[in-house]
Every structure is written in C-alpha cells, then in structure tokens.
Amino acid sequence: MKQEHVDQIAAAVAAVRERKENGGIDNFYFVACGGSQASMMPIQYMFDREICIPSAIYNSNEFNYGTPKAFGERSVVVTISHSGTTPETVAAAQKATDAGAVSICLTNVEDSPLWQAAANPIHYDHGKDAEESDKSGTVLLKLAFSILAVVDEAAAERWEGAVAALDGIKDMKAAAVEAYRERVEAWATANKRAEVIYTMGSGVNYGEAYSLAICLFMEMQWINSSSIHSGEYFHGPFEITDFDVPFVMFMSCGATRFLDERALAFAQKFSDDVLVIDEADFDFCGADESVREYLAPEVLGAVVRTMVDKLAHDRGHDLGVRRYMWQMEY
Amino acid sequence: MKQEHVDQIAAAVAAVRERKENGGIDNFYFVACGGSQASMMPIQYMFDREICIPSAIYNSNEFNYGTPKAFGERSVVVTISHSGTTPETVAAAQKATDAGAVSICLTNVEDSPLWQAAANPIHYDHGKDAEESDKSGTVLLKLAFSILAVVDEAAAERWEGAVAALDGIKDMKAAAVEAYRERVEAWATANKRAEVIYTMGSGVNYGEAYSLAICLFMEMQWINSSSIHSGEYFHGPFEITDFDVPFVMFMSCGATRFLDERALAFAQKFSDDVLVIDEADFDFCGADESVREYLAPEVLGAVVRTMVDKLAHDRGHDLGVRRYMWQMEY
C-alpha cells in the first residue's frame, strides 16, 4: 500500500483512538449511497459481530433527513463517494464534521467536496493500472481492521493479523477467478436473455448481493433484479421460484452459512438456473480462519465481476452505458 | 382494546421499566421474518429517531447465527410470528429468554411455541371479525409508544398522547381507503398483466415498501418485485425506469419526505405507470402532528391492501394460494 494511503488511514484511526480516550465513542455510522453503501455493509456486519459499540448503516439522505437521535460528537461517521461529489454524502460528512463527530471519508478524488467535508479523508486508487492493495476494497478493510484493533483492544493481535492478511488479497482474487471463470461465464451466456435475475446472500455477503442487484444488474445492465436475504427467502420471496427463474447465490464461509445452505437446497430443488459461488471454495492464502469470513466478500466481488463482464459482452450492453446517470440533472 | 391485550402490554412494559431501573437497557432488537419483520421496521425507525438507546432489526436466523456482540441481559428483544410457530423466531425468543434479556413476543396464537418461549407474550386478534384496536398493527404501536413513554420519560406525555390517538386508527383507515379506493383499484386493473412491479419508500415507510414487494407481490401474486429505498433510487435502481415500468410510490408525511419527493419527480418523468399514495393526504382524525408520521404506515397498509385485493381479483389469483408455503417441509 502506498505510503500516503497508509498515513491517511493512520490519521483516521488516531482520531478514533483520541475520541475513545477523550469522551468515548457511542456509535459508528456508515453512510453512503448505492454501491458505496453496499461496500460498507460487510463492515457494519463485522462491527456488529465483534464489538459492543453499536453501529448502523444509512443511505446518505436517510441519515441527513431522518438523523438518528444518538448522533453527536461521540459518533464516528464513515462516508464513501467514488467521485467525492455525491451531494447527499458530502452533506452527511459535513454534518458529522459540524457536530464534532469523527468524520472519516474514502474517495478516489483528492480535494473533492467530500474530501473537504470530512476531517479525516482517505484516498484510494482505481482503474486497471491500480495495485490491488491501493483499491477501495483493501483500503476500506485496512481502515476497518485498524479501527477494531483500537476499539477491541483485547483482540488487537487478531486485527493486526487481519491487516497483514490483506497482502494476500490479490492472490486470493486471482485464485478464485481462475477457479470460477468457466462456470460463471457459461452461466452468464446462458442467461443473457434473462429479464429478471435474483441475488441471494446473508450475513457478511448481503451487501454484495445488494450491490449485484442494484448496481450491476439494474444500473449497468437494465435487468430487473432484487437482492433476497437468505433468511427471508422462505418468508415470501421463495414463491417466485420456478424452473426458469435465475438466482445468483452467495454461500458464506462464516457465521450465517446455514441460512445460505437452507435457501440453496430449496432454490436448487425448484429452479434449474442457480449460479452458486461458495466462499468455502476460496483459497485464503493462509489467512487466519477467524478473519476469512470478513475477507471473503472482497474476493467474491472479483468472481462476480467476471460473470458480469461476460454477461455485458454477450448482451452487447457495455457496463458504462447509462440512460439517466451522468446524462442529466436529477 | 380488550383488557387481556391491555394487561399483556402493561406487563411487557413493566418488564422494560424494571430492566431500565435495575441494570439498564443497552439495546432494543426487533427480530422476525418476512411480513412480521417488515411490520417492525417503522418501529425501529421511530426508536432510532426518538431515543439514544440503539435499536436494530434482524431476520430471525440472522440474529440466531450472526448474533450481535452487544446482545445480553441488558437487551430487550421483541419477536413476532403470526402463527407462533416460525421455528427461527421461536429460537430467537428463547435465546433472549435464556440470556436473561427482556423477551417480548406478539402472536395471534396463545400457548404457541413462541408464546412459550418469550417471558412476556402479547396476543393480538386477526380476521374480518376482529376489532381494529385489537389487531397486530394497533397492538404493536401501543406497545412501542408505551415503551417510549418509559424510556423517553421527559416526553412521556407525548407518547401517552400517541397511545390515545390509536383510538382513531379505524377511522383513519376508513377515510384513507375511501379517498383512495377508486384510484388504486383502477391502477390495479391496468397493471393486472404486469410481470414486475417496483415499490418505493423511505424512513418510516420502507418496511411497508418491503412488505408489499416480498409478501403481497412475490409471495401472494408471484409477481417479480423489489423494494427500492427512495434515497437509493438515484444510485443504481433508477436505470430500470422506463415508460411502461410500474412503481408504487409511498410519500411520507414525516422526516424523509424530501427523499420521496425527489424520487417521485424523476419516476413520473420517465414512467407513465406510477401509483402514488401520499400520507400527507390522510386524515389523522386530530392526532398530534408530532406522531402522525408513526401512525401513517398503519393507515397506508389499509390503502395498499385495497389495491392488492383488486389486483388479486382481476388476476384470478387468490391471495391465499401458495405453491410452496404450507405445502411442504423446507
């Protein structure tokens, strides 16, 4: 990881430590829109599982207009916007700064409005020439693990080990893509005329299921979609299952795996079109078992992207095409 | 409200008060599946907005397997299952009881497994002969307002006023259904061949949007659906908007109304098929302005049901038909 990224993360973590020692931390709020919000869902899940300080995730304007009563100077607010210009996310970061909360942001654009609004901005790289270790996923995980090392001091060693494991992310992704490429590309081709595709996951993976539905299928391919929580499947959504209804199913290697197994067994019984991506298959390159669950969605994302690239190619619908986004004011 | 329901709510609230005074309350967890989970989403939103004690909502097995670290004897856990038999919800209530938490349940069936598992069970009535004041929505709101009167003591008068306002729920629903019947039934008829319908809402209404998508459309009509958060619409989902894509849009009369207005303006510009149900139109029968937002989803539900009844009729697909639920083990 580039030294500037290391330093920016260190400064943000120092601000969290300072607040912990002076006044204390009441809560963590993860605030963003769309894919950026989705990318923090696994982080919120991890915090919920690992520490007693409450954490919650909000769409930016939900946070701005429906502000939680507990928000204040003992809050830590983490915002993300790739361009750094998403107005409602900038407003949320500014709101946090103005309230005297610890305001941390992640963005690809230095000196952007978001960068200016948050007291503790962190940059990440993007694009085909970027190193894996400097991209948003790795930078966010390093920030999150480093905050846990401060807040969950008794387990600091575990969280420092998790940070060290991030060195293997590039290899983990390459291995998973290699293992899954043939299967996911064949599935994409077979489903190129699908008018609706459901995604399913639970626990640490729900964010990835949400992101695949709203960003990759709906936004970038104009395919109808919905993310179903594996635990909710049997309480309504499963009635739309039929032999020709496509599902993309994420199997967690963590705490909620049973939910995914139960949903998968049913979906495979009544649909002939289920793509399964199982994190238990992934090679975590020696990362400690206790943190694999939290690394898994980042690796999963690379496999998902391989499938979507093929789908976009076969449909002749470039992932960069939009009819509304960037085309007009709204 | 029947005296037995009043007494059961009073006992549950007394348990909350006792825990507040002896040990304190760290958090509120609302835990259920499908429509029962959805029915508590507005309650969780209200708690988030009105008190500093953190609250969160979980699918039952997500709670059982991915249990939050902060769960313990200073937790209050509220579970709901209509039949009282949903195994994962029964397990969650039992988990709460075993941990020494305040375990409250709502169910239509006395002495059901859920009733046995929770230390503080509350019954509600159901069906066409039931009084509005004894049905699940009113019973849940009375419980929630009464808990707030204890936890948010400084505003106890406001919450007691909210409880009193529940006497008007029957009239509020009748007035809203009367005002909207023609519009929503015409929309249902026009959309009887729709293969996908999106629902949209924010803040206090997101649960109603979720419930309409997964229970009424997917489960009871086998129509593809997804609930879109109004604040998320512009960050992905809006790209599926087209002139013939149907949306059901809920307009809040509360804090997040701006999010709904912004989403509606866009949706109406590019789709000719948006059904708008606006809570600002509702007659709240004199209920104080400060609690109308929290009464609104219950009233909204009656309007939604009017639309869905007509849709089911016109499609010849009775709302009670299932192909998997109740038909087999899963």
PDB file of N, CA and C in Angstrom, chain B residues 9-19:
ATOM      1  N   ILE B   9     -49.716  -6.017  27.360  1.00  0.00           N
ATOM      2  CA  ILE B   9     -48.810  -4.917  27.008  1.00  0.00           C
ATOM      3  C   ILE B   9     -48.247  -4.286  28.282  1.00  0.00           C
ATOM      4  N   ALA B  10     -49.120  -4.063  29.262  1.00  0.00           N
ATOM      5  CA  ALA B  10     -48.675  -3.439  30.520  1.00  0.00           C
ATOM      6  C   ALA B  10     -47.608  -4.288  31.204  1.00  0.00           C
ATOM      7  N   ALA B  11     -47.763  -5.596  31.148  1.00  0.00           N
ATOM      8  CA  ALA B  11     -46.774  -6.483  31.782  1.00  0.00           C
ATOM      9  C   ALA B  11     -45.432  -6.400  31.061  1.00  0.00           C
ATOM     10  N   ALA B  12     -45.481  -6.362  29.728  1.00  0.00           N
ATOM     11  CA  ALA B  12     -44.238  -6.264  28.954  1.00  0.00           C
ATOM     12  C   ALA B  12     -43.540  -4.934  29.226  1.00  0.00           C
ATOM     13  N   VAL B  13     -44.319  -3.863  29.275  1.00  0.00           N
ATOM     14  CA  VAL B  13     -43.750  -2.537  29.521  1.00  0.00           C
ATOM     15  C   VAL B  13     -43.170  -2.464  30.945  1.00  0.00           C
ATOM     16  N   ALA B  14     -43.849  -3.114  31.872  1.00  0.00           N
ATOM     17  CA  ALA B  14     -43.333  -3.156  33.251  1.00  0.00           C
ATOM     18  C   ALA B  14     -41.988  -3.873  33.298  1.00  0.00           C
ATOM     19  N   ALA B  15     -41.842  -4.911  32.493  1.00  0.00           N
ATOM     20  CA  ALA B  15     -40.562  -5.635  32.443  1.00  0.00           C
ATOM     21  C   ALA B  15     -39.460  -4.736  31.885  1.00  0.00           C
ATOM     22  N   VAL B  16     -39.812  -3.916  30.898  1.00  0.00           N
ATOM     23  CA  VAL B  16     -38.845  -2.961  30.331  1.00  0.00           C
ATOM     24  C   VAL B  16     -38.467  -1.930  31.398  1.00  0.00           C
ATOM     25  N   ARG B  17     -39.468  -1.426  32.118  1.00  0.00           N
ATOM     26  CA  ARG B  17     -39.204  -0.432  33.164  1.00  0.00           C
ATOM     27  C   ARG B  17     -38.304  -1.025  34.269  1.00  0.00           C
ATOM     28  N   GLU B  18     -38.618  -2.239  34.641  1.00  0.00           N
ATOM     29  CA  GLU B  18     -37.838  -2.903  35.698  1.00  0.00           C
ATOM     30  C   GLU B  18     -36.369  -3.024  35.262  1.00  0.00           C
ATOM     31  N   ARG B  19     -36.146  -3.414  33.991  1.00  0.00           N
ATOM     32  CA  ARG B  19     -34.779  -3.580  33.488  1.00  0.00           C
ATOM     33  C   ARG B  19     -34.079  -2.233  33.383  1.00  0.00           C
TER      34      ARG B  19
END
